[in-house]
Coordinates of C-alpha atoms in Angstrom, one line a residue:
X22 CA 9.7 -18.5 7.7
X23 CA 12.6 -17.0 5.5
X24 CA 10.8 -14.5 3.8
X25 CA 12.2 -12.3 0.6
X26 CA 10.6 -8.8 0.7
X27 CA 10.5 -6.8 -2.5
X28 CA 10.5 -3.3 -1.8
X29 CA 11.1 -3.6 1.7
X30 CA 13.1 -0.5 1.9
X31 CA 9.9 1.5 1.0
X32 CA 6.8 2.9 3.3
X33 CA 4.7 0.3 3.9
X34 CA 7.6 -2.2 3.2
X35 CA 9.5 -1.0 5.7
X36 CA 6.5 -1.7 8.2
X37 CA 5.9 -4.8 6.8
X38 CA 9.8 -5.5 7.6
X39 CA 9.3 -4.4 11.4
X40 CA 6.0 -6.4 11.6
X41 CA 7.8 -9.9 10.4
X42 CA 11.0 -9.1 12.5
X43 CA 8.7 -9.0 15.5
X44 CA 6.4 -12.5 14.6
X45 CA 10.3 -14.2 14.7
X46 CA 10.2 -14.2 10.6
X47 CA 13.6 -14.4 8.9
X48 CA 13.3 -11.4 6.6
X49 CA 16.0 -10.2 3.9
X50 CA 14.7 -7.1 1.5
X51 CA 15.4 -6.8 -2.2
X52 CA 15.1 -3.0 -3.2
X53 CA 16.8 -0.7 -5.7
X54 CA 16.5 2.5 -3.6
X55 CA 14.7 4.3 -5.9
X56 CA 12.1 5.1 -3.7
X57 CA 13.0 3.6 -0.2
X58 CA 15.4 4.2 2.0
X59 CA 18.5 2.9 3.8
X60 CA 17.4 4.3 6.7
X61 CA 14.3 2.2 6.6
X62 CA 16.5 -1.2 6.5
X63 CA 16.7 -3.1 9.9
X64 CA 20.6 -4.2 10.7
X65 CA 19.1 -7.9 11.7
X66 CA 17.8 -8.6 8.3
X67 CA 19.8 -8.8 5.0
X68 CA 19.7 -6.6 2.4
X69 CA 20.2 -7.2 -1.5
X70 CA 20.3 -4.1 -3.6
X71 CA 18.8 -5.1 -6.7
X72 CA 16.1 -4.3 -9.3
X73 CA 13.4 -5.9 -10.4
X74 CA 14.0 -5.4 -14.1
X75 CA 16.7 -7.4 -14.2
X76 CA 15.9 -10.8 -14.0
X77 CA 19.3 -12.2 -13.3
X78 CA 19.3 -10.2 -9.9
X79 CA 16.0 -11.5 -9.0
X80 CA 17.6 -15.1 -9.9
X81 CA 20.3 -14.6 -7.7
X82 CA 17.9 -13.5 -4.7
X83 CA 15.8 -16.4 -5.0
X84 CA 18.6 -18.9 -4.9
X85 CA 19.4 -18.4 -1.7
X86 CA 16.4 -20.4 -1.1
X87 CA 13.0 -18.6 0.5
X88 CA 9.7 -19.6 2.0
X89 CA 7.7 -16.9 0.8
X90 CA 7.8 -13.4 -0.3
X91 CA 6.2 -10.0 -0.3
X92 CA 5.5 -8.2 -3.4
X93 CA 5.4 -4.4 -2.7
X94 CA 7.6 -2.9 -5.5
X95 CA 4.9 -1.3 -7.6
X96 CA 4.6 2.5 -8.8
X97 CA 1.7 3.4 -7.4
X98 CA 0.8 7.1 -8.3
X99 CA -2.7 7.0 -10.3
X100 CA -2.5 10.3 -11.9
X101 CA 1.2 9.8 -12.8
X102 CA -0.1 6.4 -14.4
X103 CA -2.6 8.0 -17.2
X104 CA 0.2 10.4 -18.4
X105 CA 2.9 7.3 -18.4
X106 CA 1.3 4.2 -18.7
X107 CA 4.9 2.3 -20.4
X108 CA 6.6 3.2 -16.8
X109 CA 3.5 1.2 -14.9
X110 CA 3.8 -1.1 -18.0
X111 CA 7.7 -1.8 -17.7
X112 CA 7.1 -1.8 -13.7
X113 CA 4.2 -3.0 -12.8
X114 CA 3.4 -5.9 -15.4
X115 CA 7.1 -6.7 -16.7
X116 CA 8.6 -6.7 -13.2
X117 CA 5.9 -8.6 -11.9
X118 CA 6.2 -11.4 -14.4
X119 CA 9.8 -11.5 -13.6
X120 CA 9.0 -11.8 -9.8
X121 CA 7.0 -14.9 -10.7
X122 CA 9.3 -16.3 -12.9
X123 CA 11.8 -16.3 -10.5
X124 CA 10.2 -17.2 -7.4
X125 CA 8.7 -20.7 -8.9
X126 CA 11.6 -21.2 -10.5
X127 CA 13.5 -21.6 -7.1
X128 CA 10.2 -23.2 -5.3
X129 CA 9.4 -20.0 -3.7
X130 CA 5.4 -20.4 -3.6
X131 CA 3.7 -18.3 -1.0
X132 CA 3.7 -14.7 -2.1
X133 CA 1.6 -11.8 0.0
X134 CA 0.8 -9.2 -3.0
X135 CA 0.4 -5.1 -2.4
X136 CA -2.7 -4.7 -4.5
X137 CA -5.1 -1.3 -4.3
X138 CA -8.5 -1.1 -4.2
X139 CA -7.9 0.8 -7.3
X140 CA -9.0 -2.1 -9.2
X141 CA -13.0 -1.5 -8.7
X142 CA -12.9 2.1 -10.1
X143 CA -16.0 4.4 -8.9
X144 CA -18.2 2.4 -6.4
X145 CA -21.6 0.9 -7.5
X146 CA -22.5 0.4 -4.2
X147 CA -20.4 1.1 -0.5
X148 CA -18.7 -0.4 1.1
X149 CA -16.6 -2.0 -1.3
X150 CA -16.7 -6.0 -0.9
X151 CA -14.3 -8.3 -2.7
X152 CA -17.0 -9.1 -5.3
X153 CA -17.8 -5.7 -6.4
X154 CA -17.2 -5.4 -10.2
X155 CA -13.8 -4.3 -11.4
X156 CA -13.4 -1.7 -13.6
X157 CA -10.3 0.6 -13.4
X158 CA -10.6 4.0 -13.4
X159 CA -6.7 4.9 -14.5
X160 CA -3.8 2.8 -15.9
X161 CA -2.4 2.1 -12.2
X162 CA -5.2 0.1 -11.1
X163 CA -5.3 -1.7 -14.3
X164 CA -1.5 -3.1 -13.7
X165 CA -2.5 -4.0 -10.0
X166 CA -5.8 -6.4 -11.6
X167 CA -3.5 -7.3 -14.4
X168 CA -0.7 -8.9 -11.7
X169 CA -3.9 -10.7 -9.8
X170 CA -4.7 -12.5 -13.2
X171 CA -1.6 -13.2 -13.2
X172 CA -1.1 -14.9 -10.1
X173 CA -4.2 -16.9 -10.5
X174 CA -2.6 -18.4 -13.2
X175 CA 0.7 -19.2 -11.7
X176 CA -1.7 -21.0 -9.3
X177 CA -3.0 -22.8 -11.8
X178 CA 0.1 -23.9 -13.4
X179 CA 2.4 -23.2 -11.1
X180 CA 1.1 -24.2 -8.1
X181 CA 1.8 -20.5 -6.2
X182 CA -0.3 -19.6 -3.4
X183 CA -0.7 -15.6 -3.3
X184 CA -2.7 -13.3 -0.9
X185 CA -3.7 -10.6 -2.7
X186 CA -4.5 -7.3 -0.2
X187 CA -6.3 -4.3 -1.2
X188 CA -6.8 -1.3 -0.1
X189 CA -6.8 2.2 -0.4
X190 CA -4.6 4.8 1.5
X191 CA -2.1 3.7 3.8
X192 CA -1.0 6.7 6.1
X193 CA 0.5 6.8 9.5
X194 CA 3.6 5.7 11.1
X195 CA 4.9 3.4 12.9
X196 CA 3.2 3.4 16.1
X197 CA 6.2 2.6 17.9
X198 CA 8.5 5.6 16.5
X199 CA 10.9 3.7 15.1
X200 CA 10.7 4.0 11.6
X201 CA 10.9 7.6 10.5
X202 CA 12.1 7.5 6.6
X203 CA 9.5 10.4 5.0
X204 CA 7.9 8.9 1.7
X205 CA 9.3 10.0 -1.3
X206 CA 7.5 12.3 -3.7
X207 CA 3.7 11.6 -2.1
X208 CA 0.8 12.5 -3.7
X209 CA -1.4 11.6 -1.0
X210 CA -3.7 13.7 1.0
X211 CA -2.0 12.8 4.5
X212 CA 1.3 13.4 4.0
X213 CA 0.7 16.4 1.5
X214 CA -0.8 17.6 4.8
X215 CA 2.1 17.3 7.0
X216 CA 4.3 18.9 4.7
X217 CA 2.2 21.8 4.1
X218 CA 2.5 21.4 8.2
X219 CA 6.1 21.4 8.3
X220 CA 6.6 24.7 6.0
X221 CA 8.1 22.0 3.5
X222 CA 4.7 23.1 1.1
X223 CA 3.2 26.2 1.0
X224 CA -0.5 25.3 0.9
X225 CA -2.9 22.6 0.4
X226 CA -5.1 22.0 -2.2
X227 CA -8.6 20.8 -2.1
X228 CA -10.3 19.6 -5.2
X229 CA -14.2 20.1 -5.1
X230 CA -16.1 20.5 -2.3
X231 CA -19.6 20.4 -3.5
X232 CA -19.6 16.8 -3.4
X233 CA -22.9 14.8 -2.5
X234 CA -21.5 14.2 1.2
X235 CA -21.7 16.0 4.6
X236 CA -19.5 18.8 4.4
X237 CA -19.2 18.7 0.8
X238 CA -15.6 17.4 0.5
X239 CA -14.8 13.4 -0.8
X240 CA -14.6 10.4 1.8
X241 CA -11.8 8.3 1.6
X242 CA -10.4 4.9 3.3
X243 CA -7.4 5.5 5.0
X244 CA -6.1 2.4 6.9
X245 CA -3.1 3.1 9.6
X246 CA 0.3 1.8 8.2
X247 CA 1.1 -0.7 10.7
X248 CA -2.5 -2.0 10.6
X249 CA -1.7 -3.0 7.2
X250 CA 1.7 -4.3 7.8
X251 CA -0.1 -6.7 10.5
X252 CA -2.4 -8.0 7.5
X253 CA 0.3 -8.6 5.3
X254 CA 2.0 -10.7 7.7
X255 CA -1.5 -12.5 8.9
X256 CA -2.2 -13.3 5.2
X257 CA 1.3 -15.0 4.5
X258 CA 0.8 -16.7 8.1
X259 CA -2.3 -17.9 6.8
X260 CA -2.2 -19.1 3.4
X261 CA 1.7 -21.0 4.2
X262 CA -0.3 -22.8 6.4
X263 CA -3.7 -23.3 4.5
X264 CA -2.0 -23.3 1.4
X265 CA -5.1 -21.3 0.0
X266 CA -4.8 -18.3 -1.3
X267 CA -6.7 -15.0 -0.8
X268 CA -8.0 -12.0 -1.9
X269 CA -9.0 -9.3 0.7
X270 CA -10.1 -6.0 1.3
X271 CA -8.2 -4.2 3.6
X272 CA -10.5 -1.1 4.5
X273 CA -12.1 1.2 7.2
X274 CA -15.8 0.6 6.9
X275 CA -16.3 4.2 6.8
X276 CA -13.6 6.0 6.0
X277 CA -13.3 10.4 6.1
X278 CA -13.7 13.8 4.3
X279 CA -10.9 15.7 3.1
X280 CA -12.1 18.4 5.6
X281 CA -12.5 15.7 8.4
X282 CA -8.6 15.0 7.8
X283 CA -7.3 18.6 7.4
X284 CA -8.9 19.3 10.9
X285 CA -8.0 16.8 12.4
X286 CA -4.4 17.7 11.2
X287 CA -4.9 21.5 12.0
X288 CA -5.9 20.2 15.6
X289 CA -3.3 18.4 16.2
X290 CA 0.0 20.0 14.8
X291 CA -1.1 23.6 15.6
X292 CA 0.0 24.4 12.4
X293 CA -2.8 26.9 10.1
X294 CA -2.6 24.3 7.6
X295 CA -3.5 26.9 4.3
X296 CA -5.7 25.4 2.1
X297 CA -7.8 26.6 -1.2
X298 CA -10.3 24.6 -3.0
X299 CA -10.2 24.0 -6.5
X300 CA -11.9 22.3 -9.2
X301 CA -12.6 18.7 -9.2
X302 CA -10.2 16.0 -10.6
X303 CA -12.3 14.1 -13.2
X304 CA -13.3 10.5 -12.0
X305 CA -13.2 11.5 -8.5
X306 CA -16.0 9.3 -6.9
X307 CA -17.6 11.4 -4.0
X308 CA -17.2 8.7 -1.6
X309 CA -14.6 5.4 -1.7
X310 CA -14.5 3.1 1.2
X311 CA -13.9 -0.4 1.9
X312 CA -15.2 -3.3 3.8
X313 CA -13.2 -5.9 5.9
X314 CA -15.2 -8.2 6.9
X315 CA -14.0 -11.1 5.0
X316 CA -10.5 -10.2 6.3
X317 CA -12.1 -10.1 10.0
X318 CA -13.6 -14.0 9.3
X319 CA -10.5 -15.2 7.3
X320 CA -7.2 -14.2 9.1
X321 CA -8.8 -12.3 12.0
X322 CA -7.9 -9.0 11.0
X323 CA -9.4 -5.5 11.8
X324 CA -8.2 -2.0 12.3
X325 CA -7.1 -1.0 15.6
X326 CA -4.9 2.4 14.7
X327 CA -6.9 4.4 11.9
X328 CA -8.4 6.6 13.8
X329 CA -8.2 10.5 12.3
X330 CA -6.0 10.9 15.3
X331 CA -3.8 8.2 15.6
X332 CA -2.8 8.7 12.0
X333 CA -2.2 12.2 12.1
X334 CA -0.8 12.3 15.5
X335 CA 1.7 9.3 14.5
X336 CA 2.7 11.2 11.0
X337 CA 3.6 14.6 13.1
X338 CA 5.5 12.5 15.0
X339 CA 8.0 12.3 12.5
X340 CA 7.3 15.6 10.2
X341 CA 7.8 17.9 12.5
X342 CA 11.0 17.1 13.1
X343 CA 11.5 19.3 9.5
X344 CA 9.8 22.1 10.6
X345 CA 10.9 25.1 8.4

């Protein structure tokens, strides 16, 4: 298929990139670099350096005439979210709707969507299936349940055919090595880790640990980058040729403490790895994880690199190539 990815430039676009290239997918990224990177681009695929706030660009993209496309162009930092909720609006919702309005307007009707389990907000029961109730905990993971209503309706009236993937924390690299661009700004526990690793941060902080779980600290899904990229790329397979859409959890079963993670990382790197606990963040569930069953059943997917050590062992890989 000739497949338009938005955001393909970033870290997990740039493994969903790799992962297409390698099923013999025809792949051209639209990104405006604001986050990804140019050294994340693959010299086989094309490349439009666009925005997705400006509709016209979008227009022009589409015309060249695509299969399907990949939506992973949204901010994505939850705390960041509460204290600027127009930037997710702007973003999120008003770049979304101009995806949309683009794509059917050139026929471009199979769409794979980056959603986040962020949408269910503190669990009610674990682990998370698709049919636990949503209710979002911070503006981010409003926009992301926002853009599924959305597509739902484009189906409707519009005919589109979307799979819509959550999950939680993507972390890793590319098993293979070959994509090594470090995510910009993170705010998430894995690669805050490497860089307190790599002397690029001085210390790590840890907030709460007298949670209601083993060793006190909060369990979360992580789910091994390329793992993901290999569902995004299933799901598109599947629902071009189904024409069904879908909406799947994308999770670990189990998932791992903060302190499970920061060992695992001090094991691994060598590195001390300073870290100081501090107070709970509010709404921080003690435990968030995610079931894939239905994604096992629909388009035969299951983890096979999120192990604790595969995904630190794969990050050092490429952080410690800053060492300080």
């Amino acid at each position: 298929m000739k497949v338009l990815v938005i955001g393909g430039a970033g870290y997990i676009g740039s493994h969903v990139v790799k992962e297409l290239n390698k099923n013999g997918h025809e792949v051209t990224v639209f990104d405006n670099l604001s986050s990804g990177l140019r050294q994340n681009l693959f010299k086989e695929n094309g490349f439009i350096h666009g925005d997705i706030l400006i509709p016209s660009q979008l227009e022009a993209a589409f015309a060249q005439g695509f299969d399907a496309f990949v939506h992973l162009a949204a901010f994505k930092a939850a705390g960041e979210s509460m204290i600027a909720p127009e930037k997710y609006s702007v973003n999120n919702i008003t770049g979304t709707l101009n995806i949309l309005n683009a794509a059917v307007k050139y026929n471009c009707l199979n769409m794979v969507f980056s959603s986040s389990a962020a949408v269910f907000g503190s669990p009610k029961y674990l682990p998370i299936d698709e049919d636990h109730p949503k209710d979002p905990e911070n503006y981010y993971g409003f926009t992301k349940l926002d853009i599924e209503s959305y597509m739902a309706w484009y189906e409707k009236l519009r005919g589109l055919k979307y799979a819509s993937l959550r999950y939680f924390n993507a972390a890793g690299y590319d098993v293979d090595g070959v994509l090594c661009g470090l995510e910009q700004n993170p705010a998430n526990l894995l690669p805050v880790i490497m860089e307190v690793a790599a002397g690029m941060r001085k210390e790590l902080k840890i907030f709460g640990n007298d949670y209601d779980t083993p060793d006190g600290t909060c369990i979360r899904d992580y789910v091994h980058v390329t793992d993901l990229a290999r569902a995004h790329v299933l799901a598109l397979e599947y629902i071009a040729k189904n024409k069904k859409s879908l909406t799947l959890n994308l999770g670990s079963e189990s998932g791992l403490s903060v302190t499970e993670v920061v060992e695992a990382a001090r094991k691994i790197t060598g590195q001390p790895i300073p870290a100081e606990y501090v107070a709970r963040r509010p709404g921080d569930p003690a435990c968030l994880y995610a079931t894939s069953k239905r994604a096992l059943e629909t388009i035969g997917w299951k983890t096979e690199h999120s192990d604790a050590e595969t995904l630190v062992s794969s990050m050092w890989e490429v952080y410690k190539k800053y060492v300080k």
